[in-house]
Amino acid sequence: MGCFECCIKCLGGVPYASLVATILCFSGVALFCGCGHVALTGTLTILENHFSKVTSDHAMLTDVIQLMQYVIYGIASFFFLYGIILLAEGFYTTSAVKELHSEFKTTICGRCISGMFVFLTYILGIAWLGVFGFSAVPVFLFYNMWSTCTAMRSPVANLTNVDTICVDIRQYGIIPWNAAPGKACGSTLGDICNTSEFYLSYHLYIIACAGAGATVIALIHFLMILSANWAYLKDASRMHAYQDIKLKEEQELHDITSRSKECLNSYT
């Protein structure tokens, strides 16, 4: 076999579906974790500078944001390892790889591991649907502020008193009602929308939400792949059992034929 044939055979053993799902999963998790971490820091800066200038008023929110950032570190580490494991599982259950190893046989342990990955990926997919919905909440809040600022700057708005237009963060439950000032009105609100922290955090939240959506798609892709691999292993196990029974029957038939010939030769 030449070098070209070897390369073609090796490329045939690559689980391209698992590879695409892994790349999509890594990209989605990286966008969600990286952008989400920076956006949370920017959000805390905006709140401290404009909506809650007393540290004790948003102390709980600060602790929650720090906890979420630590959770982001854990999510990134876990999915890096989990994606590699699923990719390796895809390599070992690819039919082309099985052809390279004629001695390959499925075991009960292997089928149980594949079934466990199907169940775990299903649970993670449901969890990430919740994460995707949760990540849309800050996008909605920032969009409300951005649309309010855009309406104030619009020449067709015909506003007589801009200071009557306010955004009250306290109504969303982010900070307590006794936080001062708790809201921004008129030119102050416009200045907040023009800050780099607001602009950066708003777009980072959008990217993080898109990353969460990409992760959900990747997990659904993984779930389809794992289900197909598990079904393949189950069918392969039945085929191996059938081949073993057939081989035993052929061996028994061969033994009977051999004994019959021996008896016939001895009689003759």
GROMACS .gro file of C-alpha atoms in nm:
model
  268
    1MET     CA    1   0.000   0.000   0.000
    2GLY     CA    2   0.140   0.336  -0.107
    3CYS     CA    3   0.159   0.657   0.093
    4PHE     CA    4  -0.141   0.806  -0.084
    5GLU     CA    5  -0.360   0.504  -0.008
    6CYS     CA    6  -0.252   0.513   0.357
    7CYS     CA    7  -0.345   0.881   0.385
    8ILE     CA    8  -0.684   0.820   0.226
    9LYS     CA    9  -0.749   0.529   0.463
   10CYS     CA   10  -0.646   0.736   0.766
   11LEU     CA   11  -0.865   1.028   0.659
   12GLY     CA   12  -1.151   0.783   0.623
   13GLY     CA   13  -1.116   0.700   0.992
   14VAL     CA   14  -1.175   1.060   1.105
   15PRO     CA   15  -1.521   1.114   1.262
   16TYR     CA   16  -1.600   1.435   1.078
   17ALA     CA   17  -1.940   1.476   1.244
   18SER     CA   18  -1.784   1.456   1.591
   19LEU     CA   19  -1.504   1.688   1.481
   20VAL     CA   20  -1.749   1.954   1.359
   21ALA     CA   21  -1.954   1.923   1.678
   22THR     CA   22  -1.639   1.953   1.892
   23ILE     CA   23  -1.522   2.266   1.711
   24LEU     CA   24  -1.868   2.421   1.742
   25CYS     CA   25  -1.885   2.330   2.111
   26PHE     CA   26  -1.540   2.474   2.185
   27SER     CA   27  -1.623   2.793   1.994
   28GLY     CA   28  -1.958   2.840   2.168
   29VAL     CA   29  -1.821   2.775   2.517
   30ALA     CA   30  -1.522   3.003   2.452
   31LEU     CA   31  -1.746   3.288   2.334
   32PHE     CA   32  -1.987   3.245   2.624
   33CYS     CA   33  -1.722   3.219   2.894
   34GLY     CA   34  -1.481   3.484   2.762
   35CYS     CA   35  -1.737   3.746   2.664
   36GLY     CA   36  -1.958   3.673   2.964
   37HIS     CA   37  -1.670   3.719   3.207
   38VAL     CA   38  -1.569   4.057   3.064
   39ALA     CA   39  -1.931   4.173   3.030
   40LEU     CA   40  -2.002   4.095   3.397
   41THR     CA   41  -1.703   4.305   3.501
   42GLY     CA   42  -1.823   4.594   3.284
   43THR     CA   43  -2.175   4.566   3.424
   44LEU     CA   44  -2.046   4.589   3.778
   45THR     CA   45  -1.845   4.899   3.685
   46ILE     CA   46  -2.153   5.068   3.535
   47LEU     CA   47  -2.361   4.995   3.844
   48GLU     CA   48  -2.096   5.122   4.083
   49ASN     CA   49  -2.036   5.444   3.889
   50HIS     CA   50  -2.392   5.542   3.799
   51PHE     CA   51  -2.665   5.347   3.980
   52SER     CA   52  -2.540   5.235   4.320
   53LYS     CA   53  -2.258   5.443   4.462
   54VAL     CA   54  -2.285   5.295   4.811
   55THR     CA   55  -2.089   4.968   4.827
   56SER     CA   56  -2.315   4.806   5.083
   57ASP     CA   57  -2.620   4.846   4.855
   58HIS     CA   58  -2.480   4.615   4.587
   59ALA     CA   59  -2.257   4.393   4.802
   60MET     CA   60  -2.472   4.087   4.732
   61LEU     CA   61  -2.470   4.159   4.359
   62THR     CA   62  -2.090   4.184   4.367
   63ASP     CA   63  -2.067   3.845   4.537
   64VAL     CA   64  -2.307   3.692   4.283
   65ILE     CA   65  -2.106   3.829   3.990
   66GLN     CA   66  -1.780   3.697   4.135
   67LEU     CA   67  -1.944   3.357   4.189
   68MET     CA   68  -2.069   3.353   3.831
   69GLN     CA   69  -1.718   3.431   3.708
   70TYR     CA   70  -1.580   3.136   3.904
   71VAL     CA   71  -1.856   2.919   3.758
   72ILE     CA   72  -1.749   3.034   3.412
   73TYR     CA   73  -1.397   2.907   3.483
   74GLY     CA   74  -1.540   2.569   3.581
   75ILE     CA   75  -1.764   2.551   3.273
   76ALA     CA   76  -1.473   2.626   3.041
   77SER     CA   77  -1.252   2.358   3.199
   78PHE     CA   78  -1.526   2.094   3.209
   79PHE     CA   79  -1.635   2.137   2.848
   80PHE     CA   80  -1.276   2.138   2.725
   81LEU     CA   81  -1.228   1.792   2.875
   82TYR     CA   82  -1.577   1.670   2.784
   83GLY     CA   83  -1.539   1.775   2.421
   84ILE     CA   84  -1.208   1.588   2.393
   85ILE     CA   85  -1.367   1.275   2.548
   86LEU     CA   86  -1.660   1.287   2.306
   87LEU     CA   87  -1.423   1.334   2.014
   88ALA     CA   88  -1.219   1.033   2.127
   89GLU     CA   89  -1.540   0.831   2.162
   90GLY     CA   90  -1.628   0.931   1.806
   91PHE     CA   91  -1.290   0.807   1.681
   92TYR     CA   92  -1.331   0.468   1.846
   93THR     CA   93  -1.684   0.416   1.717
   94THR     CA   94  -1.619   0.516   1.358
   95SER     CA   95  -1.679   0.232   1.118
   96ALA     CA   96  -1.364   0.310   0.923
   97VAL     CA   97  -1.153   0.263   1.237
   98LYS     CA   98  -1.324  -0.070   1.302
   99GLU     CA   99  -1.221  -0.183   0.955
  100LEU     CA  100  -0.859  -0.107   1.040
  101HIS     CA  101  -0.887  -0.327   1.350
  102SER     CA  102  -1.044  -0.655   1.244
  103GLU     CA  103  -1.013  -0.783   1.599
  104PHE     CA  104  -1.255  -0.515   1.724
  105LYS     CA  105  -1.544  -0.646   1.932
  106THR     CA  106  -1.796  -0.455   2.133
  107THR     CA  107  -1.835  -0.524   2.504
  108ILE     CA  108  -2.109  -0.458   2.754
  109CYS     CA  109  -1.884  -0.198   2.922
  110GLY     CA  110  -1.836  -0.012   2.594
  111ARG     CA  111  -2.210  -0.003   2.527
  112CYS     CA  112  -2.278   0.117   2.883
  113ILE     CA  113  -2.023   0.398   2.843
  114SER     CA  114  -2.184   0.506   2.515
  115GLY     CA  115  -2.527   0.501   2.680
  116MET     CA  116  -2.392   0.706   2.971
  117PHE     CA  117  -2.257   0.969   2.729
  118VAL     CA  118  -2.598   0.988   2.559
  119PHE     CA  119  -2.772   1.047   2.894
  120LEU     CA  120  -2.512   1.299   3.015
  121THR     CA  121  -2.519   1.494   2.688
  122TYR     CA  122  -2.899   1.505   2.704
  123ILE     CA  123  -2.887   1.650   3.057
  124LEU     CA  124  -2.621   1.904   2.956
  125GLY     CA  125  -2.828   2.005   2.654
  126ILE     CA  126  -3.128   2.081   2.875
  127ALA     CA  127  -2.904   2.274   3.116
  128TRP     CA  128  -2.758   2.481   2.834
  129LEU     CA  129  -3.106   2.566   2.711
  130GLY     CA  130  -3.157   2.727   3.051
  131VAL     CA  131  -2.820   2.903   3.022
  132PHE     CA  132  -2.916   3.031   2.677
  133GLY     CA  133  -3.242   3.173   2.812
  134PHE     CA  134  -3.066   3.325   3.113
  135SER     CA  135  -2.800   3.488   2.893
  136ALA     CA  136  -3.073   3.665   2.698
  137VAL     CA  137  -3.186   3.856   3.010
  138PRO     CA  138  -2.891   4.104   3.024
  139VAL     CA  139  -2.923   4.151   2.647
  140PHE     CA  140  -3.285   4.255   2.702
  141LEU     CA  141  -3.192   4.496   2.984
  142PHE     CA  142  -2.912   4.662   2.788
  143TYR     CA  143  -3.131   4.680   2.480
  144ASN     CA  144  -3.394   4.871   2.678
  145MET     CA  145  -3.133   5.126   2.787
  146TRP     CA  146  -2.987   5.152   2.438
  147SER     CA  147  -3.328   5.199   2.273
  148THR     CA  148  -3.418   5.467   2.529
  149CYS     CA  149  -3.098   5.656   2.456
  150THR     CA  150  -3.157   5.622   2.082
  151ALA     CA  151  -3.508   5.760   2.121
  152MET     CA  152  -3.376   6.062   2.311
  153ARG     CA  153  -3.122   6.139   2.040
  154SER     CA  154  -3.369   6.092   1.757
  155PRO     CA  155  -3.457   6.422   1.582
  156VAL     CA  156  -3.812   6.303   1.513
  157ALA     CA  157  -3.885   6.232   1.880
  158ASN     CA  158  -3.980   6.598   1.946
  159LEU     CA  159  -3.917   6.574   2.318
  160THR     CA  160  -3.982   6.885   2.524
  161ASN     CA  161  -3.819   6.765   2.846
  162VAL     CA  162  -3.553   6.498   2.812
  163ASP     CA  163  -3.500   6.479   3.189
  164THR     CA  164  -3.836   6.306   3.230
  165ILE     CA  165  -3.706   5.997   3.048
  166CYS     CA  166  -3.546   5.761   3.299
  167VAL     CA  167  -3.421   5.406   3.332
  168ASP     CA  168  -3.469   5.261   3.680
  169ILE     CA  169  -3.250   4.956   3.740
  170ARG     CA  170  -3.417   4.889   4.076
  171GLN     CA  171  -3.736   4.766   3.908
  172TYR     CA  172  -3.547   4.467   3.768
  173GLY     CA  173  -3.440   4.351   4.114
  174ILE     CA  174  -3.070   4.389   4.040
  175ILE     CA  175  -3.016   4.635   4.325
  176PRO     CA  176  -3.238   4.709   4.629
  177TRP     CA  177  -3.495   4.988   4.628
  178ASN     CA  178  -3.297   5.191   4.881
  179ALA     CA  179  -2.995   5.211   4.647
  180ALA     CA  180  -2.899   5.565   4.550
  181PRO     CA  181  -2.950   5.699   4.292
  182GLY     CA  182  -3.089   5.375   4.145
  183LYS     CA  183  -3.195   5.538   3.818
  184ALA     CA  184  -3.055   5.758   3.542
  185CYS     CA  185  -3.247   6.029   3.360
  186GLY     CA  186  -3.198   6.261   3.068
  187SER     CA  187  -2.842   6.366   2.989
  188THR     CA  188  -2.704   6.135   3.260
  189LEU     CA  189  -2.860   5.838   3.084
  190GLY     CA  190  -2.718   5.958   2.755
  191ASP     CA  191  -2.371   5.983   2.908
  192ILE     CA  192  -2.400   5.626   3.035
  193CYS     CA  193  -2.491   5.499   2.688
  194ASN     CA  194  -2.188   5.678   2.546
  195THR     CA  195  -1.941   5.515   2.784
  196SER     CA  196  -1.710   5.241   2.657
  197GLU     CA  197  -1.820   5.006   2.939
  198PHE     CA  198  -2.183   5.017   2.824
  199TYR     CA  199  -2.100   4.975   2.456
  200LEU     CA  200  -1.857   4.690   2.520
  201SER     CA  201  -2.075   4.507   2.774
  202TYR     CA  202  -2.384   4.529   2.553
  203HIS     CA  203  -2.214   4.372   2.252
  204LEU     CA  204  -2.030   4.116   2.464
  205TYR     CA  205  -2.360   4.000   2.613
  206ILE     CA  206  -2.496   3.956   2.260
  207ILE     CA  207  -2.191   3.747   2.163
  208ALA     CA  208  -2.215   3.545   2.485
  209CYS     CA  209  -2.581   3.471   2.412
  210ALA     CA  210  -2.487   3.361   2.060
  211GLY     CA  211  -2.212   3.142   2.206
  212ALA     CA  212  -2.463   2.975   2.438
  213GLY     CA  213  -2.689   2.910   2.139
  214ALA     CA  214  -2.398   2.759   1.945
  215THR     CA  215  -2.321   2.533   2.242
  216VAL     CA  216  -2.682   2.411   2.248
  217ILE     CA  217  -2.661   2.329   1.876
  218ALA     CA  218  -2.329   2.147   1.932
  219LEU     CA  219  -2.477   1.938   2.216
  220ILE     CA  220  -2.778   1.846   2.000
  221HIS     CA  221  -2.532   1.746   1.727
  222PHE     CA  222  -2.335   1.539   1.978
  223LEU     CA  223  -2.657   1.376   2.100
  224MET     CA  224  -2.746   1.261   1.748
  225ILE     CA  225  -2.395   1.127   1.693
  226LEU     CA  226  -2.383   0.942   2.024
  227SER     CA  227  -2.727   0.790   1.967
  228ALA     CA  228  -2.619   0.666   1.624
  229ASN     CA  229  -2.294   0.526   1.767
  230TRP     CA  230  -2.480   0.351   2.048
  231ALA     CA  231  -2.719   0.192   1.799
  232TYR     CA  232  -2.422   0.085   1.586
  233LEU     CA  233  -2.252  -0.076   1.885
  234LYS     CA  234  -2.572  -0.257   1.978
  235ASP     CA  235  -2.614  -0.393   1.625
  236ALA     CA  236  -2.246  -0.486   1.610
  237SER     CA  237  -2.279  -0.678   1.936
  238ARG     CA  238  -2.571  -0.875   1.800
  239MET     CA  239  -2.380  -0.944   1.480
  240HIS     CA  240  -2.079  -1.071   1.675
  241ALA     CA  241  -2.305  -1.295   1.882
  242TYR     CA  242  -2.463  -1.432   1.564
  243GLN     CA  243  -2.120  -1.493   1.410
  244ASP     CA  244  -2.002  -1.675   1.723
  245ILE     CA  245  -2.307  -1.902   1.720
  246LYS     CA  246  -2.265  -1.966   1.348
  247LEU     CA  247  -1.896  -2.046   1.396
  248LYS     CA  248  -1.977  -2.295   1.674
  249GLU     CA  249  -2.242  -2.464   1.461
  250GLU     CA  250  -2.001  -2.489   1.168
  251GLN     CA  251  -1.737  -2.633   1.397
  252GLU     CA  252  -1.980  -2.888   1.535
  253LEU     CA  253  -2.092  -2.980   1.183
  254HIS     CA  254  -1.729  -3.019   1.078
  255ASP     CA  255  -1.661  -3.244   1.379
  256ILE     CA  256  -1.963  -3.460   1.300
  257THR     CA  257  -1.856  -3.488   0.937
  258SER     CA  258  -1.502  -3.580   1.039
  259ARG     CA  259  -1.626  -3.852   1.280
  260SER     CA  260  -1.859  -3.989   1.016
  261LYS     CA  261  -1.573  -4.016   0.767
  262GLU     CA  262  -1.357  -4.187   1.028
  263CYS     CA  263  -1.630  -4.438   1.108
  264LEU     CA  264  -1.686  -4.505   0.738
  265ASN     CA  265  -1.314  -4.555   0.675
  266SER     CA  266  -1.282  -4.792   0.972
  267TYR     CA  267  -1.584  -4.994   0.855
  268THR     CA  268  -1.442  -5.015   0.504
   0.00000   0.00000   0.00000
